[in-house]
Coordinates of C-alpha atoms in Angstrom, one line a residue:
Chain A
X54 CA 0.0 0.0 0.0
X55 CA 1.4 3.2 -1.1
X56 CA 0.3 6.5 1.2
X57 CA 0.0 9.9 -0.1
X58 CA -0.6 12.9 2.2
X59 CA -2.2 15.7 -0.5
X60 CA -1.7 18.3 2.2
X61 CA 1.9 17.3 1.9
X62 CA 2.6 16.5 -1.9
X63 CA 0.5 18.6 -3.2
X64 CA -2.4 17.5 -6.0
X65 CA -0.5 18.4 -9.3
X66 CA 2.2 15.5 -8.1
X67 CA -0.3 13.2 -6.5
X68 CA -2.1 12.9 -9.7
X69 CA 0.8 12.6 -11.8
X70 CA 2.2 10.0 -9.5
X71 CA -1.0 7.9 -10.1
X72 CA -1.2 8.6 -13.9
X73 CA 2.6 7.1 -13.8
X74 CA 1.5 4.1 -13.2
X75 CA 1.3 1.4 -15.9
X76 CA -1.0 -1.3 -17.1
X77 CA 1.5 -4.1 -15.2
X78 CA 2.7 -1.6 -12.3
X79 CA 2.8 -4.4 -9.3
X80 CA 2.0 -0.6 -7.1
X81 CA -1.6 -1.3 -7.5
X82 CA -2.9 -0.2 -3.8
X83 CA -3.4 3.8 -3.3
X84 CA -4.5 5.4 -0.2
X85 CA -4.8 9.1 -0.3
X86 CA -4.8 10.9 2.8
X87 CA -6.0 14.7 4.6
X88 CA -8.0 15.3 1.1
X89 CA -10.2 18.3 3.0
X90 CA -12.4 18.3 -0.3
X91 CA -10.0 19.3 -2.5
X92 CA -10.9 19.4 -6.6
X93 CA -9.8 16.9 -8.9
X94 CA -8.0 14.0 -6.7
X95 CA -7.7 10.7 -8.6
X96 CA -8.8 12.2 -11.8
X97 CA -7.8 10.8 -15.3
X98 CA -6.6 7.6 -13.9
X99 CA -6.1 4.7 -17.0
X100 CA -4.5 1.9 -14.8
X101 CA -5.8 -1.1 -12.7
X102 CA -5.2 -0.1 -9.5
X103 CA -7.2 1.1 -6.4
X104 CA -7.2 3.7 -5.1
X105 CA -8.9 4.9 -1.5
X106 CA -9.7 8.7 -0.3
X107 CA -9.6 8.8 3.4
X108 CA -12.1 11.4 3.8
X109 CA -14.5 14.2 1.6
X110 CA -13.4 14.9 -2.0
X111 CA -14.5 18.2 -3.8
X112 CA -15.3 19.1 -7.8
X113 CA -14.7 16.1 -10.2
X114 CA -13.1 13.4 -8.1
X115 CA -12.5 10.4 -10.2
X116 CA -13.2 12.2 -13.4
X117 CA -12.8 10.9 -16.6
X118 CA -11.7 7.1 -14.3
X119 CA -10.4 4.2 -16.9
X120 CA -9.8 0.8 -15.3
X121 CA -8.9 2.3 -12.0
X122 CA -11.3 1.7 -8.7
X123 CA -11.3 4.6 -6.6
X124 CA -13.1 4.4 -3.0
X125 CA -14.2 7.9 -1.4
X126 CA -14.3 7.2 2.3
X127 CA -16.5 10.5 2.9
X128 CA -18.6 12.4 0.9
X129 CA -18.1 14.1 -2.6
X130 CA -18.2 17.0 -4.3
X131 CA -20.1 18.3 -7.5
X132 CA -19.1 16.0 -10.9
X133 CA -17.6 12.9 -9.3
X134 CA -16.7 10.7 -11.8
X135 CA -17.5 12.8 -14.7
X136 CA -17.1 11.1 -17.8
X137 CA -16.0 7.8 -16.3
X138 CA -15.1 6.0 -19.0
X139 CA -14.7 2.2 -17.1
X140 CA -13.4 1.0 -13.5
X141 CA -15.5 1.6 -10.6
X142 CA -16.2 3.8 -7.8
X143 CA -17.3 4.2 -4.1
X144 CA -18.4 6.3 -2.3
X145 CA -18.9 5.9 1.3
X146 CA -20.8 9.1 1.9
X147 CA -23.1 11.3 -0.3
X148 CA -22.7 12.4 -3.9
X149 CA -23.2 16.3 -4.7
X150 CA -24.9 17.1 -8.1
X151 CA -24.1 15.7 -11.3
X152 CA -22.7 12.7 -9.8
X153 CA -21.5 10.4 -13.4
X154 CA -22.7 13.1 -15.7
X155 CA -21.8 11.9 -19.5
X156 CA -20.3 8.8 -17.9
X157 CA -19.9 6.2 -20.5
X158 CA -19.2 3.1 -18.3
X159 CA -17.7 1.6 -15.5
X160 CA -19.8 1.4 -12.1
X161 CA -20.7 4.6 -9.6
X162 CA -22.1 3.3 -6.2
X163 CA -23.2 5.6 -3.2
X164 CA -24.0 4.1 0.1
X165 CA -25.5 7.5 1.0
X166 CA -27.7 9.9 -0.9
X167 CA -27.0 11.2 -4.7
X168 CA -27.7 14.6 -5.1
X169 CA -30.0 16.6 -8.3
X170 CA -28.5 15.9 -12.0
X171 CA -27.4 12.3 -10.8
X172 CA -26.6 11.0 -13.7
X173 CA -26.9 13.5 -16.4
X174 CA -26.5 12.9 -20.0
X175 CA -25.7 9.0 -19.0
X176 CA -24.1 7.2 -22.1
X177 CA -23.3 3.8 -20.9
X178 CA -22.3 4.2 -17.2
X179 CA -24.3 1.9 -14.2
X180 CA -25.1 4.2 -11.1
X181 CA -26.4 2.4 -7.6
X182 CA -27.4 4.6 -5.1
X183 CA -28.2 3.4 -1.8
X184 CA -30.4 6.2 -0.6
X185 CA -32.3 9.1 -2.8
X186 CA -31.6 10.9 -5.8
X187 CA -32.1 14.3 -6.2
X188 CA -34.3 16.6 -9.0
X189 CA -33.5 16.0 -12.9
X190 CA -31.4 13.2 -12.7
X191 CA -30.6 11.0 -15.8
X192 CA -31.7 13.7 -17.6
X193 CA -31.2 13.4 -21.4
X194 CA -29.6 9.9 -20.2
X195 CA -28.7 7.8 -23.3
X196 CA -28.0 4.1 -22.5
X197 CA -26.6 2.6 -18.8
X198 CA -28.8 1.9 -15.7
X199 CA -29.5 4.0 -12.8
X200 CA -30.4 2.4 -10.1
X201 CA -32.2 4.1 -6.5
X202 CA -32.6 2.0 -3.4
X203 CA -34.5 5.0 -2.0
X204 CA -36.6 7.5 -3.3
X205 CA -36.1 9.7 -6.6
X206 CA -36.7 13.7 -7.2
X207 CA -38.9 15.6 -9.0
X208 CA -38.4 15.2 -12.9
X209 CA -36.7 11.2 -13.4
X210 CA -35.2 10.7 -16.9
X211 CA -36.5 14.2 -18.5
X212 CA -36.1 14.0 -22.2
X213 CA -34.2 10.6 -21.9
X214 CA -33.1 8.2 -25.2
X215 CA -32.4 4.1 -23.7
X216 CA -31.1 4.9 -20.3
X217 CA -33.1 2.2 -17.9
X218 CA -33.7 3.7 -14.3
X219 CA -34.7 1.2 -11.5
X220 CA -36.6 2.8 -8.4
X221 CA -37.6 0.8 -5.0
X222 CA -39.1 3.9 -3.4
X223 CA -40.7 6.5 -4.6
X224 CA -40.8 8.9 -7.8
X225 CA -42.0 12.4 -7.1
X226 CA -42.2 12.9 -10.5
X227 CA -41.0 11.9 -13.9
X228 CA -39.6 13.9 -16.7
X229 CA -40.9 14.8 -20.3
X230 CA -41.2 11.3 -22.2
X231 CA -39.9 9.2 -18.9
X232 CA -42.9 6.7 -18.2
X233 CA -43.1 3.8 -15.9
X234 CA -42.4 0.4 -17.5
X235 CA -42.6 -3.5 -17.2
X236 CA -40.2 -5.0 -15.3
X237 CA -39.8 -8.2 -17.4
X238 CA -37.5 -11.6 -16.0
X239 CA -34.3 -9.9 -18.2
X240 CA -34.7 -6.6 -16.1
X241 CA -34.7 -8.8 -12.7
X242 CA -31.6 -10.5 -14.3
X243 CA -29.9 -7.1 -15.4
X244 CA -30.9 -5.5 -11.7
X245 CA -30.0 -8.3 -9.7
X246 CA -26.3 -8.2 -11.3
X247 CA -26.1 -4.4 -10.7
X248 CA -26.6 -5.2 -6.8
X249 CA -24.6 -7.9 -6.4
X250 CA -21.4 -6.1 -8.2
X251 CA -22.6 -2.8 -5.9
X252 CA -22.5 -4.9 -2.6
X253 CA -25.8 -4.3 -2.2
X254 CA -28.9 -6.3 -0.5
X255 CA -32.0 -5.6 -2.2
X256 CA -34.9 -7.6 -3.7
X257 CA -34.8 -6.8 -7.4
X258 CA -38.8 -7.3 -7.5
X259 CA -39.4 -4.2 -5.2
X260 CA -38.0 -2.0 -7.6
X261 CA -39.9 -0.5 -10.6
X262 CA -38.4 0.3 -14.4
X263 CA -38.6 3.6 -16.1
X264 CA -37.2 4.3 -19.3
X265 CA -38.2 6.4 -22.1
X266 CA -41.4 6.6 -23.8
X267 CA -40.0 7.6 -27.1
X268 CA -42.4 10.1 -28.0
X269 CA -39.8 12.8 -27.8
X270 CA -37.0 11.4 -30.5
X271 CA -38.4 12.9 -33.7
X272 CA -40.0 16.4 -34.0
X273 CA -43.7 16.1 -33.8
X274 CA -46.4 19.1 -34.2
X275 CA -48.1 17.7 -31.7
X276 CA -45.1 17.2 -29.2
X277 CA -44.7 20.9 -29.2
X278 CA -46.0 21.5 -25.5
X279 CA -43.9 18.8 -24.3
X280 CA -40.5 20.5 -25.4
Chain B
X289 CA -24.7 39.4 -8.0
X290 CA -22.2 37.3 -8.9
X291 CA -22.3 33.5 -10.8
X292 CA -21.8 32.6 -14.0
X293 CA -24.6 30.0 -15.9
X294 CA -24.3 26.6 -14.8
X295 CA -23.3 24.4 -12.3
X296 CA -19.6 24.0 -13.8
X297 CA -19.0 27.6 -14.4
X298 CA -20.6 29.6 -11.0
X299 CA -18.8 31.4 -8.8
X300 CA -18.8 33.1 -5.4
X301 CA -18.0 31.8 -2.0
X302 CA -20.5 32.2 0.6
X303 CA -19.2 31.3 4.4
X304 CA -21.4 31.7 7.3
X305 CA -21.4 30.2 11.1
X306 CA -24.3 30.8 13.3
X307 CA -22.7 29.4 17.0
X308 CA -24.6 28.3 19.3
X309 CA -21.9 27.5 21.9
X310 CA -21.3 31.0 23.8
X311 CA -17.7 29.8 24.4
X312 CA -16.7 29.6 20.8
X313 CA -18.1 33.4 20.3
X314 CA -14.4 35.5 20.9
X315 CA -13.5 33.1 18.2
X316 CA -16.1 33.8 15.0
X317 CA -14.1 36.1 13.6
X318 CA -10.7 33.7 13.7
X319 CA -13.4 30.9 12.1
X320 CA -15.0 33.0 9.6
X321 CA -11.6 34.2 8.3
X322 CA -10.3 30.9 7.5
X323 CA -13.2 29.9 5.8
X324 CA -13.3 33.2 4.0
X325 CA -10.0 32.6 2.7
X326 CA -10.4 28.7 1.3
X327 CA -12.8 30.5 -1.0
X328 CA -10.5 32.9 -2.5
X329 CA -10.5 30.9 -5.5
X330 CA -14.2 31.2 -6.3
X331 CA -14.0 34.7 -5.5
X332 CA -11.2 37.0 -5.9
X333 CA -12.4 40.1 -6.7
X334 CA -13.4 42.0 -3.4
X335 CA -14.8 40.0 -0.2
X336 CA -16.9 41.0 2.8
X337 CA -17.9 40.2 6.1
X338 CA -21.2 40.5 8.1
X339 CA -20.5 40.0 11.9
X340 CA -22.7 40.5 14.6
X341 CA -20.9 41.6 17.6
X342 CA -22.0 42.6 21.1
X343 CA -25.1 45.1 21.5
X344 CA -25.1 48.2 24.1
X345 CA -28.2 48.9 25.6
X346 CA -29.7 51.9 24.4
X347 CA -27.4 52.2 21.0
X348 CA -27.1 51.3 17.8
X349 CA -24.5 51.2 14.8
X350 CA -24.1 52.8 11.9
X351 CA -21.0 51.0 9.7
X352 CA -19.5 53.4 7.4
X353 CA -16.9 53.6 4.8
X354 CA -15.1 56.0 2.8
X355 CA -12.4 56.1 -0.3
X356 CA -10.7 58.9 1.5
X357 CA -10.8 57.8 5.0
X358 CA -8.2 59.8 6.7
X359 CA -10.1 63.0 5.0
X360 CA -13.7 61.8 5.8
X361 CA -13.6 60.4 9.3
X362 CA -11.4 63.1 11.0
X363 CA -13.9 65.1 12.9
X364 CA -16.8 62.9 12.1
X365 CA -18.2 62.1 15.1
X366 CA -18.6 65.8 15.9
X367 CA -19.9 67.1 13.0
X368 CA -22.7 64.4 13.2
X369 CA -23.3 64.8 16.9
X370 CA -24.0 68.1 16.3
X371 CA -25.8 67.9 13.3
X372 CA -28.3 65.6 15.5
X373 CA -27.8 67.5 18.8
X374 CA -26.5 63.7 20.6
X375 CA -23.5 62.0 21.5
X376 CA -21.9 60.2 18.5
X377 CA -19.3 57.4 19.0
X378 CA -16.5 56.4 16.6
X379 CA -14.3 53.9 16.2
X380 CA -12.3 53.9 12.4
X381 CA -11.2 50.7 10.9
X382 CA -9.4 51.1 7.5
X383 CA -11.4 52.7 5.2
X384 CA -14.4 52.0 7.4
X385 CA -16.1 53.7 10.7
X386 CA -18.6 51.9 13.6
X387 CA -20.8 54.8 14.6
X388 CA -22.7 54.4 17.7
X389 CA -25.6 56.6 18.1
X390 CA -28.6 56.4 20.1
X391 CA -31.2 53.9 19.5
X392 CA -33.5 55.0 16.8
X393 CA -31.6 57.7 15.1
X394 CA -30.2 55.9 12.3
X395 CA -32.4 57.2 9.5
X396 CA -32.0 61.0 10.7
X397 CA -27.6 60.0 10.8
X398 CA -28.2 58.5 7.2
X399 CA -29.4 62.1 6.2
X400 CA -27.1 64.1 8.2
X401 CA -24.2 62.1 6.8
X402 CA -25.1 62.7 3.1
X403 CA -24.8 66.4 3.9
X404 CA -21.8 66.6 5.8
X405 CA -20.2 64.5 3.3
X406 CA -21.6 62.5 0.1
X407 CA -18.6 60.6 -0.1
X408 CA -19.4 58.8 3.0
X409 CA -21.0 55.4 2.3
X410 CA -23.2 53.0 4.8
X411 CA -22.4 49.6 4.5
X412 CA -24.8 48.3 7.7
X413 CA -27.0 49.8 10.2
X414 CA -28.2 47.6 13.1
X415 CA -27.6 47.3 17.0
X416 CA -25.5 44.4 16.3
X417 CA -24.3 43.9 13.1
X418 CA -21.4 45.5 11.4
X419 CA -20.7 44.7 7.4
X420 CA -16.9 45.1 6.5
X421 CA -15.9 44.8 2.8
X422 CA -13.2 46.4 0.0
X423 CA -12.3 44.9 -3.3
X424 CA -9.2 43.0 -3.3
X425 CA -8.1 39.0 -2.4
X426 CA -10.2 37.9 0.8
X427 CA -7.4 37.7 2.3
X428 CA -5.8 41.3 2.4
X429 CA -10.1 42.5 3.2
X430 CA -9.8 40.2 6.0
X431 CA -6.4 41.9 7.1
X432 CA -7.2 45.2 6.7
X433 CA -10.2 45.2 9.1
X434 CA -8.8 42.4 11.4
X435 CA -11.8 40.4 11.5
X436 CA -9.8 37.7 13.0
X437 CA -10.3 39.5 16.5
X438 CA -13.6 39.6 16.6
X439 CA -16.2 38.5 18.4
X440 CA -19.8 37.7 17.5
X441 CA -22.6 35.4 17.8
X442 CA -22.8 34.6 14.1
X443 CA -21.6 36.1 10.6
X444 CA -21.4 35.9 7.3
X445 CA -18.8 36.0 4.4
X446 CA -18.3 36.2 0.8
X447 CA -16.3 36.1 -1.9
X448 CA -17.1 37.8 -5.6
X449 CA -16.2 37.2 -9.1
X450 CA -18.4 39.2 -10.5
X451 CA -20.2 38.6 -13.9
X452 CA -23.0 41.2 -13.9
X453 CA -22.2 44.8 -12.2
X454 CA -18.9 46.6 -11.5
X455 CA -16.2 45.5 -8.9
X456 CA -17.0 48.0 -6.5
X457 CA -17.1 48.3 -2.7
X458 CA -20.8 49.1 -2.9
X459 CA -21.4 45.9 -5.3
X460 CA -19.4 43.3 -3.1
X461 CA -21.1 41.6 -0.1
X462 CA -23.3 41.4 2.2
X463 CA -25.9 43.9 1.5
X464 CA -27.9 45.8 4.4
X465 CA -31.0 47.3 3.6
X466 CA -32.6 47.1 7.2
X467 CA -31.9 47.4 10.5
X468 CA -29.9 43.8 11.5
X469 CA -30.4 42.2 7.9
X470 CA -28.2 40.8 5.6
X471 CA -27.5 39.1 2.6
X472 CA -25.0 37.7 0.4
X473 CA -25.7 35.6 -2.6
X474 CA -24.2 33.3 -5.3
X475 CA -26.3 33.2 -8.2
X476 CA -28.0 35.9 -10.5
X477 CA -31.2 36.9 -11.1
X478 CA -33.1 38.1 -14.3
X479 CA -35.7 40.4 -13.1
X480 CA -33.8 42.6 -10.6
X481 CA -34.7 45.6 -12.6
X482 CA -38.5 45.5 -12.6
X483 CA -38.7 44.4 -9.1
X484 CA -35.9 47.6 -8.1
X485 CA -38.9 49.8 -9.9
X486 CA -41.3 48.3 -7.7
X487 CA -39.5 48.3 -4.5
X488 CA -38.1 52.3 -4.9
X489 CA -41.8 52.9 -5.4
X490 CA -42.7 51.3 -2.1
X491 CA -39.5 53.6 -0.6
X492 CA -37.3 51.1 -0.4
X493 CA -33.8 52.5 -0.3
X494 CA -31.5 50.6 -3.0
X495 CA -28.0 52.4 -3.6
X496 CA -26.3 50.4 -6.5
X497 CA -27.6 48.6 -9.9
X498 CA -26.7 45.3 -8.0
X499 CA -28.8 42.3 -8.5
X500 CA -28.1 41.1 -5.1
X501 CA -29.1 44.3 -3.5
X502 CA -32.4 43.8 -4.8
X503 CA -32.7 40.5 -3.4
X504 CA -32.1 41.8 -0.3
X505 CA -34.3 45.1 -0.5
X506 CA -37.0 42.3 -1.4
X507 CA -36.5 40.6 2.0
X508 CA -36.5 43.9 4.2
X509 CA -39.9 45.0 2.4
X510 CA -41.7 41.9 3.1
X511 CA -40.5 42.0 6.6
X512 CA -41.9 45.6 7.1
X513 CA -45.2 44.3 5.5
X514 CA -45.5 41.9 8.7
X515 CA -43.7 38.8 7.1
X516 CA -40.9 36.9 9.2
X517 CA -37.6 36.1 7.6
X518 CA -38.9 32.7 7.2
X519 CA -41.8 34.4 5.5
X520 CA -40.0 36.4 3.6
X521 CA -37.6 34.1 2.1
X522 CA -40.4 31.3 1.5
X523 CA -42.1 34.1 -1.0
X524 CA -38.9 35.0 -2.3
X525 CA -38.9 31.7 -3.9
X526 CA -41.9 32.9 -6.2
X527 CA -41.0 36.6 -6.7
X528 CA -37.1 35.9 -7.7
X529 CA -36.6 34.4 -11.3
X530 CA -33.2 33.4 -11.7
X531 CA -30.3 31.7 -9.7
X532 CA -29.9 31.6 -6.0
X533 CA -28.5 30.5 -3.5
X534 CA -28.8 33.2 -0.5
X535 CA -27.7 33.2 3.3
X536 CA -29.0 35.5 5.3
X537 CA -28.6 37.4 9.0
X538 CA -30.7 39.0 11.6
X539 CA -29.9 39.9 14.9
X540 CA -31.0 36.6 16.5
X541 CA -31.0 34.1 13.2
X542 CA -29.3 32.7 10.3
X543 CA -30.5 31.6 7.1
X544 CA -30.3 29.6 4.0
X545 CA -32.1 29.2 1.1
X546 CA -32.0 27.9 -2.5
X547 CA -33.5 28.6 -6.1
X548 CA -35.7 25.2 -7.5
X549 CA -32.8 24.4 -9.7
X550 CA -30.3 24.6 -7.0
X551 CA -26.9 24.7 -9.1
X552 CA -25.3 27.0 -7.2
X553 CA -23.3 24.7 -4.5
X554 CA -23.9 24.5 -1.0
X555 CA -22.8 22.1 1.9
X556 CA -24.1 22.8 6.0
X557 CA -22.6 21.2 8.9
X558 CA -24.6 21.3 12.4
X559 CA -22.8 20.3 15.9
X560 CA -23.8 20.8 19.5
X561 CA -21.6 24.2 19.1
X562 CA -22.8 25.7 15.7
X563 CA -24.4 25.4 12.4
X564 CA -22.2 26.2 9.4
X565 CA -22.7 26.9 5.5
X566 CA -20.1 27.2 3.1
X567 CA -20.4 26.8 -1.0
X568 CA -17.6 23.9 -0.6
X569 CA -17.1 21.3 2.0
X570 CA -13.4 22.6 1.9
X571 CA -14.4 25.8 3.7
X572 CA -15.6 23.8 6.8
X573 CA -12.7 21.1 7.2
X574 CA -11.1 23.2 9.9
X575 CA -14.3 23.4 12.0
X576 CA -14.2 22.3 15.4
X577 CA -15.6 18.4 15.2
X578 CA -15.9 18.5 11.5
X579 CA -15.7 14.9 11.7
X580 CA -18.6 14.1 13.2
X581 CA -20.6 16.8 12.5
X582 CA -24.2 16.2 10.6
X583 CA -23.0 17.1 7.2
X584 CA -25.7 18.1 3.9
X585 CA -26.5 20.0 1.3
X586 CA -29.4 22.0 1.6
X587 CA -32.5 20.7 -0.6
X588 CA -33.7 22.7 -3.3
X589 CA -36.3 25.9 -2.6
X590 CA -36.5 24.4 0.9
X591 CA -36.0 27.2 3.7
X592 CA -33.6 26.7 6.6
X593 CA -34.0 29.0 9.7
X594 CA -31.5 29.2 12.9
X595 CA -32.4 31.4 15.6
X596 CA -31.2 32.3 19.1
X597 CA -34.6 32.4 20.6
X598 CA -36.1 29.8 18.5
X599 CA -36.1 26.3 17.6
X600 CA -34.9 25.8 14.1
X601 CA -37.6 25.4 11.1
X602 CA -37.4 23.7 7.7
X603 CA -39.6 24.6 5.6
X604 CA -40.4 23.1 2.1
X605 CA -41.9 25.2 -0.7
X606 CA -45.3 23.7 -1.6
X607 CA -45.1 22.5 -5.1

């Protein structure tokens, strides 16, 4: 295990220290310590390792994540994991606003609450969230899963394309063209997988699908008051 | 005003404490400081600082400042003393002045002071509060009027890049418009001109072309219509179009609230000893107990309301 205090080095070199390491590197265990919500920690990692926060993160932890698993042991800031492209990550705590926004794979879980824009612009990325979610998440979202132990804010999957959202609690209301949907044995399947990897205990039937209605993909006349 | 568009791009840094430990009180201005500070980055323009200090019976405090201190303040006390036939008290710090006057004369100093000297400009009236702020790094503001040694019972800060009036003393923060009240905001809002037609016609007093200024002149008017803060803010929610996120002061309380859209960041901590706000998480690491204090962000057009001589209220906006 290989400790770096970011008080100490500084985030410009404990970023570049972690984006030195290679596909083989045997240095594959990170801890990063007194992070007191600074921006940017851990982000643009492209290497298997892990990587664990002791403590809050601020703006875009994780961002842009390929391969790597980064753990937040504390709460995170606004854009965590922005644009994560693969790998995973944890976080212990909550998850500010646009938690995952344009994400285009990998896994996001929150054991704690997610909060508005969760999700945003999804293309691809899974997102398990152990409590709520806050208003307009998944907005736009394009393919992935978000999934909601708890409860979800107002507006769920506004204008979304093939994003699936799974909610056990909950909706206080959905989006423009978001509508409730079956949940059919390949859903229970998909959901049940999404748990399991998240560490999660939950009964896939007590959750219920959304997705998009597709009324909203081609310019209709009489879609006009829906825009 | 202050804040660009989205979430990515908006700016200001908002601190605030609101203690409720009576020993921690000779240290809020040591607290607010270093939170002040962590948000240089998110506001380097010009900071301020609303502190509300110790109250003497019978008095109250007019906080002004001048370009041309030295000039302006030598003599003041007199001239204004006589002008209103009482005993004026003044203590200068920096480019600013703490005049204490008897209790109810603060509207008869305002006028007095505009003709002894129109250069003179009143940053906060109240029996408590004082506003200190100057354009330049938060740090150097925070020097120049050492806020570190003071004292208070809560206080609020900010920080301003500012996107939508001039970098000016009179357009940083917190803005004053009544007796006690403050406000400081990260956000902007779109129809601050209409509603600053509509409040001047009321009689609301609003010096500057500020956006923020409005929103606080908003506040104070509902207040003197019979509305509590927690009133007042509620409905601000309907009148104010744009983006928000405000903290506000009165002598007793401290609040928070946010626009509907909430993109302008916010993160609270509450303890046994205070409640604290700040637009990051990194403006509260150094707070006493940090680490096991309740930490959130504060929901969207949802009220928050701390007061000395009340429990504290959430209130959520009917949808």
């Amino acid at each position: 295990m290989q400790t770096i205090d970011l008080s100490d080095v500084g985030l410009r070199e404990t970023n570049k220290t972690l984006h030195a390491q290679s596909a083989d590197t045997n240095q594959t265990a990170w801890e990063i310590i007194n992070p007191r919500g600074a921006h940017a920690i851990a982000c643009g990692l492209d290497a298997p390792i892990e990587v664990t926060v002791k403590g809050s993160t601020g703006y875009y932890c994780a961002g842009m994540n390929q391969q790597a698993t980064v753990n937040i042991h504390g709460s995170a800031g606004p854009g965590t994991g922005e644009n994560i492209m693969s790998g995973k990550i944890v976080i212990e705590g909550d998850a500010s606003q646009y938690l995952g926004a344009t994400g285009h794979g990998g896994l996001i879980v929150v054991k704690g609450n997610a909060s508005s824009r969760c999700g945003i612009s999804m293309k691809g990325v899974n997102i398990v969230v152990q409590g709520n979610i806050g208003h307009m998440s998944a907005f736009m979202g394009q393919s992935g899963n978000l999934v909601v132990c708890g409860d979800a804010g107002d507006a769920l999957g506004d204008s979304c394309y093939e994003a699936r959202f799974f909610v056990r609690g909950a909706v206080k209301s959905l989006g423009a063209d978001c509508e409730k949907k079956e949940m059919r044995e390949e859903h229970l399947t998909l959901l049940q997988g999404l748990l399991d990897e998240a560490g999660i205990d939950a009964d896939p039937r007590d959750f219920t699908r959304y997705g998009s209605a597709r009324r909203l993909y081609n310019f209709d006349v009489d879609n006009a008051g829906a825009y | 005003m202050a804040g660009g568009f989205s979430g990515t791009f908006d700016m200001c840094g908002i601190v605030g404490l609101f203690l409720k430990d009576k020993s921690l009180e000779p240290q809020l201005g040591e607290m607010l400081t270093a939170m002040l500070i962590t948000m240089t980055d998110r506001g380097p323009d010009s900071a301020g600082i609303a502190i509300y200090g110790a109250e003497s019976k019978g008095k109250t405090k007019l906080t002004v400042q001048s370009d041309d201190p030295q000039a302006a303040f030598a003599g003041l006390e007199q001239a204004l003393g006589q002008a209103l036939g009482v005993q004026v008290g003044m203590e200068v710090v920096s480019t600013h002045a703490v005049l204490t006057l008897p209790a109810g004369m603060t509207q008869a100093a305002r006028a007095a002071l505009a003709e002894i000297n129109a250069g003179i400009r009143v940053m906060s009236r109240g029996d408590t509060l004082e506003i200190y702020k100057e354009v330049g790094l938060p740090k150097d503001v925070a020097e120049r009027f050492a806020i570190e040694q003071m004292s208070g019972s809560h206080g609020i800060g900010h920080t301003r890049m500012a996107t939508e009036s001039a970098v000016t003393t009179m357009g940083a923060h917190p803005f004053n418009t009544g007796d006690d009240q403050c406000l400081v905001h990260n956000g902007s809002l779109s129809n601050h001109n209409s509603l600053r037609r509509k409040l001047r016609r009321e009689g609301i007093h609003i010096e500057t072309e500020n956006d923020t200024e409005v929103g606080a002149a908003y506040l104070t008017w509902r207040m003197q219509n019979g509305a509590t803060l927690g009133e007042a803010l509620q409905s601000s929610l309907d009148d104010l179009d744009g983006f928000f996120t405000f903290v506000v002061g009165t002598k007793d309380g401290f609040g928070v609230v946010r626009d509907p859209i909430a993109c302008k960041p916010a993160v609270m901590a509450e303890t046994d000893q205070y409640v604290a706000f700040g637009s990051e998480y990194r403006a509260l690491v150094d707070l006493p107990g940090i680490e096991s204090a309740r930490v959130w962000e504060p929901e969207p057009a949802t009220v928050y309301f701390w007061s000395h001589n009340a429990a504290p209220t959430t209130t959520e906006k009917a949808a």
